[in-house]
């Protein structure tokens, strides 16, 4: 009962940044005052990029929370992961369409020539693969491969903050903080993995 | 004859939202943000902070200048809310929000270095208010956006002539006010304060280089660099240093703040150049604020005819 309600609340919460953005964009396109600054495309890149990384952090917090005793944490994993991918997708669509008007000459040059953007593009491809294979049916179909495939999220935890950090001009406080949190979340997993190995080898910690 | 013109754009397409309403909307928004509310309605007037200087009109020569562009001006609201002024924070809206109480009177400028008449000048002793003229220039930010701004000021060369640099002076160096009390952004170390910029003497004497005290017919707002700023329209915006308190004449090339912070990305010359990309983004196109899609960036921001000769024989890829 409660769990279903909490899930609905989580669903709405994770949607609010996008709803706000949609509301503001409606004003922008209606020539009404809005909060997207005088350069909305740039604002939207930053806004969607930041929400994508924040929700990626939320996603990666869920396993440690489940180890700590929150039993149903894992049931939020798919929703959170898909939301992170959703904001990343808005980030891409804005960049391709609203910002560069599908000027593929400039876009391909950007992606191939600028390492910071290439890293973002690799992250985007990974996110797409993970989203497409996130369904129950895909889990059954891929079997053991599914688990291996979805370990790529650890790669995202490195690529995304590096991309964000490199893209920001000026104040890098926020991105550094997110990078450190993600590194911490990866270290927790490494620690657990090593401790597990240690026990398997017959040693008692 | 000097007359105070009522500029047409004050009431035309440039006045989509009158500034007073806009400012009030911001106040309202601050209150509303806590509740997650976002206002889009103009809101009835609320009391303005007494410390905020009202806008003052300037008197200037109304004759159109030969260097002025005829392109449509950027909306005043955009030019006064979308600014890079890291002294007040790194967000574009920070300065509009936090700079309003900047004390700009009295304002003195220290002139030193290889100069015949060094000293501490009151701003009005350096800038002759009877000589103000309007220059409508394109402004191209290194972040690939641009505006068209009607500045009011005097040629930098006029100020240089007033203080008479010696023949040893090869460069001119500018410094922005350093006052963390008034400029909260200076409490963080995003850049090495105070902000420093510089020009070669021949660049500084070029008739396009302007010391501006106003824009859109009015005194500069603090977020735009009040009370006096540089405008060098053929270079990226960060060269056009704001709120100047010191002008030095030097033999060595000054190390400007952005070059100091990231020498691979920002050089001393910083001439607008669509062919030399920033390592992290292309400079081939720009977003003119108010337009939807990007437009091509012009060499020297379109001022090549006037300034290219300053750089003849120089490798602009090396001296970016
Ligand atoms: C082809 C793929 C991508 C492209 C072309 C791209 C492009 C960009 C650009 C141009 C910026 C700079 C924004 C600015 O002007 O400051 C940026 C920033 C950022 N991007 Fe991406 N991005 C891509 C993929 C991703 C992905 C997959 C994520 C996250 C899941 C992401 C997260 C971020 C973050 C966190 C920032 C920093 C936001 C800020 O400025 O504070 N990007 N990206």
Coordinates of C-alpha atoms and ligand atoms in Angstrom, one line a residue:
Chain A
X1 CA 0.0 0.0 0.0
X2 CA 2.5 2.6 1.3
X3 CA 5.1 1.5 -1.2
X4 CA 2.8 2.1 -4.2
X5 CA 2.1 5.6 -2.8
X6 CA 5.7 6.4 -2.2
X7 CA 6.5 5.3 -5.7
X8 CA 4.0 7.6 -7.1
X9 CA 5.3 10.5 -5.0
X10 CA 8.9 9.7 -6.2
X11 CA 7.6 9.6 -9.8
X12 CA 6.1 13.1 -9.5
X13 CA 9.1 14.5 -7.6
X14 CA 11.5 13.4 -10.3
X15 CA 9.3 14.9 -12.9
X16 CA 9.0 18.4 -11.4
X17 CA 12.2 19.9 -12.8
X18 CA 11.1 18.9 -16.3
X19 CA 7.6 20.2 -15.7
X20 CA 9.0 23.5 -14.5
X21 CA 11.2 23.6 -17.6
X22 CA 8.2 22.8 -19.9
X23 CA 6.2 25.6 -18.2
X24 CA 9.0 28.1 -18.7
X25 CA 9.5 27.0 -22.3
X26 CA 5.8 27.5 -23.0
X27 CA 6.3 31.1 -21.9
X28 CA 9.4 31.5 -23.9
X29 CA 7.7 30.4 -27.1
X30 CA 4.7 32.6 -26.3
X31 CA 7.0 35.6 -26.0
X32 CA 6.1 36.0 -22.3
X33 CA 8.5 36.7 -19.5
X34 CA 10.3 33.6 -18.4
X35 CA 13.1 32.4 -16.1
X36 CA 15.3 30.9 -18.8
X37 CA 17.6 34.0 -19.0
X38 CA 18.3 35.9 -22.2
X39 CA 20.0 32.9 -23.6
X40 CA 17.5 30.1 -23.0
X41 CA 19.3 27.4 -25.0
X42 CA 22.4 27.7 -22.9
X43 CA 20.4 27.8 -19.7
X44 CA 18.6 24.6 -20.7
X45 CA 21.9 22.8 -21.5
X46 CA 23.1 23.6 -18.0
X47 CA 19.8 22.9 -16.3
X48 CA 19.1 19.5 -17.9
X49 CA 22.8 18.4 -17.6
X50 CA 22.7 19.2 -13.9
X51 CA 19.5 17.4 -13.3
X52 CA 20.7 14.4 -15.2
X53 CA 23.8 14.1 -12.9
X54 CA 21.9 14.8 -9.7
X55 CA 19.4 12.0 -10.5
X56 CA 22.3 9.7 -11.5
X57 CA 23.6 10.3 -8.0
X58 CA 20.2 9.4 -6.6
X59 CA 20.2 6.2 -8.6
X60 CA 23.6 5.1 -7.4
X61 CA 22.7 5.8 -3.8
X62 CA 19.9 3.3 -3.8
X63 CA 22.1 0.1 -3.5
X64 CA 24.1 1.5 -0.6
X65 CA 20.8 2.5 1.1
X66 CA 19.5 -1.1 0.6
X67 CA 22.6 -2.5 2.3
X68 CA 22.0 -0.1 5.1
X69 CA 18.6 -1.6 5.7
X70 CA 16.1 0.2 3.5
X71 CA 14.8 -3.0 2.0
X72 CA 12.7 -1.5 -0.8
X73 CA 15.3 0.9 -2.1
X74 CA 16.2 -1.3 -5.0
X75 CA 12.6 -1.1 -6.4
X76 CA 13.2 2.6 -7.2
X77 CA 16.3 1.9 -9.2
X78 CA 14.8 1.6 -12.6
X79 CA 12.6 4.6 -12.2
X80 CA 15.5 6.8 -11.1
X81 CA 17.9 5.5 -13.7
X82 CA 15.3 6.1 -16.5
X83 CA 14.7 9.6 -15.2
X84 CA 18.5 10.4 -15.3
X85 CA 18.5 9.1 -18.9
X86 CA 15.4 11.2 -19.6
X87 CA 17.1 14.5 -18.5
X88 CA 20.2 13.5 -20.4
X89 CA 18.0 13.1 -23.5
X90 CA 16.5 16.5 -23.0
X91 CA 20.1 17.8 -22.7
X92 CA 20.9 16.2 -26.1
X93 CA 17.8 17.3 -27.8
X94 CA 18.3 20.8 -26.7
X95 CA 21.9 20.8 -27.9
X96 CA 21.1 19.2 -31.3
X97 CA 17.9 21.0 -32.1
X98 CA 17.3 24.3 -30.2
X99 CA 21.0 25.2 -29.8
X100 CA 22.6 24.1 -33.1
X101 CA 19.5 23.8 -35.2
X102 CA 20.7 20.3 -36.4
X103 CA 23.7 22.0 -38.0
X104 CA 25.4 18.6 -38.4
X105 CA 28.7 20.0 -39.7
X106 CA 29.3 21.9 -36.5
X107 CA 27.9 19.2 -34.3
X108 CA 30.0 16.3 -35.7
X109 CA 33.1 18.5 -35.5
X110 CA 32.3 19.3 -31.9
X111 CA 31.8 15.6 -31.0
X112 CA 34.9 14.4 -32.8
X113 CA 37.2 17.2 -32.0
X114 CA 36.5 18.2 -28.5
X115 CA 37.3 15.5 -25.8
X116 CA 34.9 17.0 -23.3
X117 CA 32.0 16.6 -25.8
X118 CA 33.2 13.2 -26.9
X119 CA 33.0 12.0 -23.3
X120 CA 29.4 13.4 -23.1
X121 CA 28.5 11.5 -26.3
X122 CA 29.9 8.2 -25.0
X123 CA 27.9 8.7 -21.8
X124 CA 24.8 9.4 -23.9
X125 CA 25.2 6.2 -25.9
X126 CA 25.7 4.2 -22.7
X127 CA 22.6 5.8 -21.2
X128 CA 20.6 4.9 -24.3
X129 CA 21.7 1.3 -24.2
X130 CA 20.8 1.0 -20.5
X131 CA 17.4 2.6 -21.0
X132 CA 16.5 0.3 -23.9
X133 CA 17.5 -2.8 -22.0
X134 CA 15.9 -1.7 -18.7
X135 CA 12.6 -3.6 -19.3
X136 CA 11.7 -6.9 -17.5
X137 CA 11.5 -8.6 -20.9
X138 CA 15.1 -7.6 -21.7
X139 CA 16.2 -8.8 -18.3
X140 CA 14.9 -12.3 -19.1
X141 CA 16.2 -12.2 -22.6
X142 CA 19.7 -11.2 -21.7
X143 CA 20.1 -13.3 -18.6
X144 CA 23.5 -13.1 -17.1
X145 CA 24.6 -10.6 -19.8
X146 CA 22.1 -8.1 -18.4
X147 CA 23.9 -7.7 -15.1
X148 CA 27.2 -7.3 -16.9
X149 CA 25.7 -4.8 -19.3
X150 CA 24.2 -2.7 -16.5
X151 CA 27.5 -2.4 -14.7
X152 CA 28.2 0.2 -17.3
X153 CA 26.5 2.6 -15.0
X154 CA 29.7 2.7 -13.1
X155 CA 31.3 4.0 -16.2
X156 CA 28.7 6.7 -16.3
X157 CA 29.6 7.7 -12.8
X158 CA 33.0 8.6 -14.1
X159 CA 32.3 9.9 -17.6
X160 CA 29.4 12.2 -16.6
X161 CA 31.1 14.3 -13.9
X162 CA 34.3 14.5 -16.1
X163 CA 32.2 15.8 -19.0
X164 CA 30.3 18.2 -16.8
X165 CA 33.5 19.4 -15.0
X166 CA 35.3 20.1 -18.3
X167 CA 32.3 21.9 -19.9
X168 CA 31.7 24.4 -17.1
X169 CA 33.4 27.8 -17.4
X170 CA 34.2 29.5 -14.2
X171 CA 32.8 28.1 -11.0
X172 CA 33.4 24.3 -10.8
X173 CA 32.3 23.9 -7.1
X174 CA 29.0 22.1 -7.8
X175 CA 30.5 19.7 -10.4
X176 CA 33.4 18.9 -8.1
X177 CA 31.0 18.1 -5.3
X178 CA 29.0 15.8 -7.6
X179 CA 32.2 14.1 -8.8
X180 CA 33.3 13.4 -5.3
X181 CA 30.0 12.0 -4.3
X182 CA 30.0 9.7 -7.3
X183 CA 33.6 8.6 -6.5
X184 CA 32.5 7.8 -3.0
X185 CA 29.6 5.8 -4.2
X186 CA 31.9 3.8 -6.5
X187 CA 34.4 3.2 -3.7
X188 CA 31.6 1.8 -1.5
X189 CA 30.9 -0.8 -4.1
X190 CA 34.6 -1.6 -4.5
X191 CA 34.9 -2.0 -0.8
X192 CA 32.0 -4.3 -0.6
X193 CA 33.2 -6.3 -3.6
X194 CA 36.7 -6.8 -2.1
X195 CA 35.3 -7.7 1.3
X196 CA 33.1 -10.3 -0.4
X197 CA 36.1 -11.8 -2.2
X198 CA 38.0 -11.9 1.1
X199 CA 35.2 -13.9 2.7
X200 CA 35.0 -16.3 -0.3
X201 CA 38.7 -17.1 0.1
X202 CA 37.8 -18.5 3.5
X203 CA 39.0 -15.7 5.6
X204 CA 36.7 -14.2 8.2
X205 CA 37.1 -10.4 8.5
Chain B
X1 CA 24.7 71.1 -30.0
X2 CA 24.1 68.7 -27.2
X3 CA 20.6 67.6 -26.6
X4 CA 19.1 64.9 -24.5
X5 CA 17.3 62.7 -26.9
X6 CA 14.5 60.4 -26.0
X7 CA 15.5 57.3 -27.8
X8 CA 12.8 55.6 -29.8
X9 CA 13.6 52.1 -28.5
X10 CA 12.7 53.0 -25.0
X11 CA 9.1 52.5 -26.0
X12 CA 9.4 50.2 -29.0
X13 CA 10.1 46.5 -29.2
X14 CA 12.8 46.9 -26.7
X15 CA 10.3 47.6 -23.9
X16 CA 8.6 44.2 -23.8
X17 CA 8.9 44.4 -20.0
X18 CA 9.6 47.8 -18.5
X19 CA 12.5 47.5 -16.2
X20 CA 10.7 48.7 -13.1
X21 CA 8.2 45.9 -13.5
X22 CA 10.9 43.5 -14.2
X23 CA 12.8 44.3 -11.1
X24 CA 9.7 44.0 -9.0
X25 CA 8.9 40.7 -10.6
X26 CA 12.3 39.5 -9.4
X27 CA 11.5 40.5 -5.8
X28 CA 8.2 38.8 -6.0
X29 CA 9.9 35.7 -7.5
X30 CA 12.3 35.5 -4.6
X31 CA 9.4 35.3 -2.2
X32 CA 7.5 32.9 -4.5
X33 CA 10.5 30.6 -5.2
X34 CA 10.2 29.2 -1.7
X35 CA 6.8 28.0 -2.5
X36 CA 7.9 26.7 -5.8
X37 CA 5.8 29.3 -7.5
X38 CA 7.0 31.0 -10.6
X39 CA 5.5 34.3 -11.6
X40 CA 5.0 35.4 -15.1
X41 CA 2.7 38.3 -14.4
X42 CA 3.8 41.8 -14.0
X43 CA 3.3 42.5 -10.4
X44 CA 2.1 45.8 -8.8
X45 CA 4.9 48.0 -7.6
X46 CA 6.5 47.3 -4.2
X47 CA 8.9 49.6 -2.4
X48 CA 12.3 49.9 -4.0
X49 CA 15.4 49.8 -1.9
X50 CA 16.5 53.4 -1.2
X51 CA 20.1 52.5 -1.7
X52 CA 19.6 51.6 -5.3
X53 CA 20.5 54.4 -7.6
X54 CA 17.8 55.5 -9.9
X55 CA 18.5 55.5 -13.6
X56 CA 19.9 58.8 -14.8
X57 CA 19.9 59.9 -18.4
X58 CA 23.0 61.2 -20.0
X59 CA 23.6 64.1 -22.3
X60 CA 25.6 63.2 -25.3
X61 CA 26.3 64.1 -28.9
X62 CA 23.4 62.8 -30.9
X63 CA 25.2 62.6 -34.2
X64 CA 25.4 59.1 -35.5
X65 CA 28.9 57.9 -35.3
X66 CA 30.7 56.4 -38.3
X67 CA 31.6 53.3 -36.3
X68 CA 28.0 52.6 -35.2
X69 CA 26.2 49.6 -36.6
X70 CA 22.6 49.9 -37.8
X71 CA 21.7 46.5 -36.5
X72 CA 18.8 46.2 -34.1
X73 CA 19.8 46.9 -30.5
X74 CA 19.6 44.1 -27.9
X75 CA 16.7 44.6 -25.6
X76 CA 17.7 46.7 -22.6
X77 CA 16.3 44.1 -20.2
X78 CA 18.5 41.4 -21.7
X79 CA 21.6 43.6 -21.7
X80 CA 21.1 44.5 -18.0
X81 CA 20.3 41.0 -16.8
X82 CA 22.5 38.7 -18.8
X83 CA 26.0 39.6 -17.8
X84 CA 29.3 38.1 -16.9
X85 CA 30.6 39.9 -13.9
X86 CA 32.3 37.3 -11.8
X87 CA 32.9 39.9 -9.0
X88 CA 29.3 39.3 -8.1
X89 CA 29.0 35.6 -8.9
X90 CA 29.3 33.3 -11.8
X91 CA 25.7 33.1 -12.9
X92 CA 24.6 35.5 -15.6
X93 CA 21.9 37.0 -13.3
X94 CA 24.1 37.4 -10.2
X95 CA 25.4 40.9 -11.0
X96 CA 21.9 42.3 -11.8
X97 CA 20.8 40.9 -8.4
X98 CA 23.8 41.7 -6.2
X99 CA 25.5 44.7 -7.7
X100 CA 22.7 47.3 -7.2
X101 CA 24.2 48.8 -4.1
X102 CA 27.7 49.3 -5.6
X103 CA 28.9 52.7 -4.5
X104 CA 30.0 54.5 -7.7
X105 CA 30.3 58.0 -6.3
X106 CA 32.8 59.2 -5.5
X107 CA 35.0 57.2 -7.9
X108 CA 38.7 57.6 -8.3
X109 CA 41.0 56.1 -10.8
X110 CA 44.7 55.6 -10.1
X111 CA 46.9 56.4 -13.1
X112 CA 50.5 55.1 -12.8
X113 CA 53.5 53.6 -14.6
X114 CA 55.3 55.1 -17.5
X115 CA 53.2 58.2 -17.7
X116 CA 53.9 62.0 -17.4
X117 CA 50.9 62.8 -15.3
X118 CA 50.4 60.0 -12.8
X119 CA 48.0 60.4 -9.9
X120 CA 44.7 59.7 -8.4
X121 CA 42.0 61.2 -10.6
X122 CA 38.4 61.7 -9.9
X123 CA 36.4 60.0 -12.7
X124 CA 35.1 63.4 -13.9
X125 CA 38.7 64.8 -14.3
X126 CA 39.6 61.9 -16.6
X127 CA 36.4 61.7 -18.6
X128 CA 35.1 64.9 -20.1
X129 CA 31.3 64.7 -19.8
X130 CA 30.9 67.3 -22.5
X131 CA 32.5 65.1 -25.0
X132 CA 30.3 62.0 -24.7
X133 CA 29.3 60.3 -27.9
X134 CA 27.2 57.3 -28.7
X135 CA 28.7 54.2 -30.3
X136 CA 26.5 51.3 -31.3
X137 CA 28.7 48.2 -31.3
X138 CA 28.4 44.5 -31.6
X139 CA 29.6 42.7 -28.4
X140 CA 30.8 39.1 -28.9
X141 CA 31.3 37.0 -25.7
X142 CA 33.9 34.2 -25.7
X143 CA 31.0 32.0 -24.7
X144 CA 29.6 32.3 -28.2
X145 CA 26.7 34.7 -27.6
X146 CA 26.5 38.3 -28.8
X147 CA 24.6 41.6 -28.4
X148 CA 24.3 45.0 -30.0
X149 CA 24.7 47.7 -27.5
X150 CA 24.4 51.5 -27.8
X151 CA 27.3 52.6 -25.6
X152 CA 28.0 56.2 -24.5
X153 CA 31.5 57.2 -23.7
X154 CA 34.6 58.8 -25.0
X155 CA 37.5 57.3 -27.1
X156 CA 40.1 55.7 -24.8
X157 CA 42.7 57.6 -26.8
X158 CA 41.3 60.9 -25.4
X159 CA 42.0 59.7 -21.9
X160 CA 45.4 58.5 -22.8
X161 CA 46.3 61.8 -24.3
X162 CA 45.1 63.6 -21.2
X163 CA 47.6 61.7 -18.9
X164 CA 50.4 61.5 -21.5
X165 CA 52.2 58.1 -21.4
X166 CA 56.0 58.3 -21.9
X167 CA 57.6 56.7 -25.0
X168 CA 58.5 53.7 -22.9
X169 CA 54.9 52.7 -22.4
X170 CA 54.1 49.8 -24.7
X171 CA 51.0 48.5 -23.0
X172 CA 48.1 49.7 -21.0
X173 CA 46.8 47.8 -18.0
X174 CA 43.4 48.1 -16.3
X175 CA 42.2 46.9 -13.0
X176 CA 38.7 46.4 -11.6
X177 CA 37.7 47.5 -8.1
X178 CA 38.7 45.0 -5.5
X179 CA 36.2 45.2 -2.6
X180 CA 34.9 41.8 -1.3
X181 CA 32.5 43.7 1.0
X182 CA 30.7 45.1 -2.0
X183 CA 31.6 42.4 -4.5
X184 CA 30.6 39.0 -2.9
X185 CA 32.0 37.0 -5.9
X186 CA 35.5 38.1 -4.9
X187 CA 35.2 36.0 -1.7
X188 CA 35.5 32.9 -3.9
X189 CA 38.7 32.2 -5.9
X190 CA 37.2 31.5 -9.4
X191 CA 39.7 34.1 -10.6
X192 CA 42.7 35.8 -9.1
X193 CA 41.4 39.2 -8.0
X194 CA 41.5 42.0 -8.8
X195 CA 40.4 41.5 -12.4
X196 CA 43.1 42.6 -14.8
X197 CA 43.0 43.4 -18.5
X198 CA 45.3 45.0 -21.0
X199 CA 45.9 46.2 -24.5
X200 CA 48.9 47.0 -26.7
X201 CA 49.3 50.8 -26.9
X202 CA 48.3 50.9 -30.6
X203 CA 45.2 48.9 -29.9
X204 CA 44.3 51.2 -27.0
X205 CA 44.7 54.3 -29.3
X206 CA 42.5 52.8 -32.0
X207 CA 39.5 55.0 -32.5
X208 CA 37.1 52.1 -31.9
X209 CA 38.3 51.6 -28.3
X210 CA 35.9 53.3 -26.0
X211 CA 35.7 54.1 -22.3
X212 CA 32.0 53.9 -21.7
X213 CA 30.0 55.5 -18.9
X214 CA 26.6 54.8 -20.2
X215 CA 24.4 52.8 -22.5
X216 CA 21.0 53.1 -24.0
X217 CA 21.0 56.8 -23.2
X218 CA 21.6 56.3 -19.5
X219 CA 24.3 55.9 -17.0
X220 CA 25.8 52.4 -16.8
X221 CA 24.1 50.1 -14.4
X222 CA 26.4 48.5 -11.9
X223 CA 26.0 45.0 -13.5
X224 CA 27.3 46.5 -16.8
X225 CA 30.4 47.9 -15.2
X226 CA 29.5 51.3 -13.7
X227 CA 30.7 53.9 -13.4
X228 CA 33.3 53.3 -16.2
X229 CA 34.3 50.4 -18.4
X230 CA 36.3 49.6 -21.4
X231 CA 34.6 48.6 -24.7
X232 CA 36.8 46.9 -27.4
X233 CA 34.3 45.6 -29.9
X234 CA 36.7 43.5 -32.0
X235 CA 37.8 41.4 -29.1
X236 CA 35.9 38.9 -26.9
X237 CA 33.9 40.5 -24.2
X238 CA 36.2 39.6 -21.3
X239 CA 38.7 42.2 -22.6
X240 CA 36.2 44.9 -22.0
X241 CA 36.9 45.3 -18.3
X242 CA 34.3 46.8 -16.0
X243 CA 34.3 49.2 -13.0
X244 CA 37.9 50.4 -13.6
X245 CA 39.9 51.8 -10.7
X246 CA 43.4 51.7 -12.0
X247 CA 45.1 52.4 -15.4
X248 CA 48.8 51.7 -15.7
X249 CA 51.2 52.2 -18.5
X250 CA 53.7 49.4 -18.8
X251 CA 56.7 48.2 -20.8
X252 CA 55.7 44.5 -20.4
X253 CA 52.6 42.8 -21.5
X254 CA 50.2 42.6 -18.7
X255 CA 48.9 39.2 -17.7
X256 CA 45.2 39.4 -18.0
X257 CA 43.0 37.5 -15.5
X258 CA 41.5 34.9 -17.9
X259 CA 44.9 34.1 -19.4
X260 CA 46.3 33.6 -16.0
X261 CA 43.4 31.3 -15.1
X262 CA 43.5 29.2 -18.2
X263 CA 46.4 30.0 -20.6
X264 CA 45.5 27.3 -23.1
X265 CA 42.0 28.7 -23.5
X266 CA 42.3 32.5 -23.2
X267 CA 45.1 34.6 -24.6
X268 CA 46.1 38.2 -24.3
X269 CA 44.8 39.3 -27.7
X270 CA 41.4 37.6 -27.6
X271 CA 40.5 38.9 -31.0
X272 CA 37.1 37.6 -32.2
X273 CA 38.1 34.9 -34.7
X274 CA 35.7 32.3 -36.1
X275 CA 38.6 30.2 -37.3
X276 CA 40.3 29.7 -34.0
X277 CA 38.1 27.6 -31.8
X278 CA 38.1 27.6 -28.0
X279 CA 39.4 24.2 -27.0
X280 CA 36.0 23.3 -25.6
X281 CA 33.6 24.8 -28.1
X282 CA 33.5 26.2 -31.6
X283 CA 33.7 29.9 -32.2
X284 CA 32.4 29.7 -35.8
X285 CA 28.9 30.7 -34.8
X286 CA 27.2 32.8 -32.1
X287 CA 23.8 33.3 -30.6
X288 CA 22.7 36.9 -31.0
X289 CA 20.7 37.4 -27.9
X290 CA 17.1 37.6 -28.9
X291 CA 17.5 35.5 -32.0
X292 CA 16.6 31.8 -32.1
X293 CA 19.4 30.1 -34.1
X294 CA 23.0 30.8 -34.2
X295 CA 24.5 33.1 -36.9
X296 CA 28.1 33.0 -38.3
X297 CA 30.7 34.9 -36.3
X298 CA 32.6 37.5 -38.3
X299 CA 36.4 37.9 -38.3
X300 CA 37.3 40.6 -35.7
X301 CA 33.6 40.7 -34.9
X302 CA 33.0 42.5 -38.2
X303 CA 35.5 45.3 -37.5
X304 CA 38.3 43.7 -39.7
X305 CA 38.4 46.6 -42.1
X306 CA 39.3 48.9 -39.2
X307 CA 41.6 46.8 -37.1
X308 CA 43.1 44.0 -39.2
X309 CA 46.2 46.2 -40.0
X310 CA 47.0 46.2 -36.3
X311 CA 47.8 42.5 -36.6
X312 CA 49.4 42.2 -40.1
X313 CA 52.0 39.6 -40.2
X314 CA 50.9 38.0 -36.9
X315 CA 50.0 34.4 -36.6
X316 CA 46.5 34.7 -35.1
X317 CA 46.4 31.0 -34.2
X318 CA 49.4 31.5 -32.0
X319 CA 48.5 34.9 -30.6
X320 CA 44.9 34.0 -29.9
Ligands
LIG1 C1 26.4 14.1 -27.2 C2 26.3 14.2 -25.9 C3 26.5 15.5 -25.1 C4 26.7 16.8 -25.5 C5 26.9 17.3 -27.0 C6 26.7 17.6 -24.4 C7 26.9 19.0 -24.4 C8 27.1 19.8 -23.3 C9 27.4 21.2 -23.3 C10 27.6 22.0 -24.6 C11 27.6 21.6 -22.1 C12 28.0 23.0 -21.6 C13 26.9 23.8 -21.1 C14 27.4 25.2 -20.8 O1 27.3 26.0 -21.7 O2 27.8 25.5 -19.7 C15 27.3 20.4 -21.2 C16 27.4 20.5 -19.8 C17 27.0 19.4 -19.0 N1 26.6 18.2 -19.5 FE1 26.5 17.5 -21.4 N2 26.5 16.9 -23.3 C18 26.3 15.6 -23.7 C19 26.0 14.5 -22.9 C20 25.8 14.6 -21.5 C21 25.2 13.5 -20.7 C22 24.9 12.1 -21.2 C23 25.2 14.0 -19.4 C24 24.6 13.4 -18.2 C25 24.0 12.3 -18.0 C26 25.6 15.3 -19.4 C27 25.7 16.1 -18.3 C28 26.2 17.4 -18.3 C29 26.5 18.2 -17.2 C30 26.2 17.8 -15.7 C31 26.9 19.5 -17.6 C32 27.4 20.7 -16.7 C33 26.2 21.6 -16.6 C34 26.7 23.0 -16.1 O3 27.1 23.8 -17.0 O4 26.6 23.3 -15.0 N3 26.0 15.7 -20.7 N4 27.0 19.4 -22.0

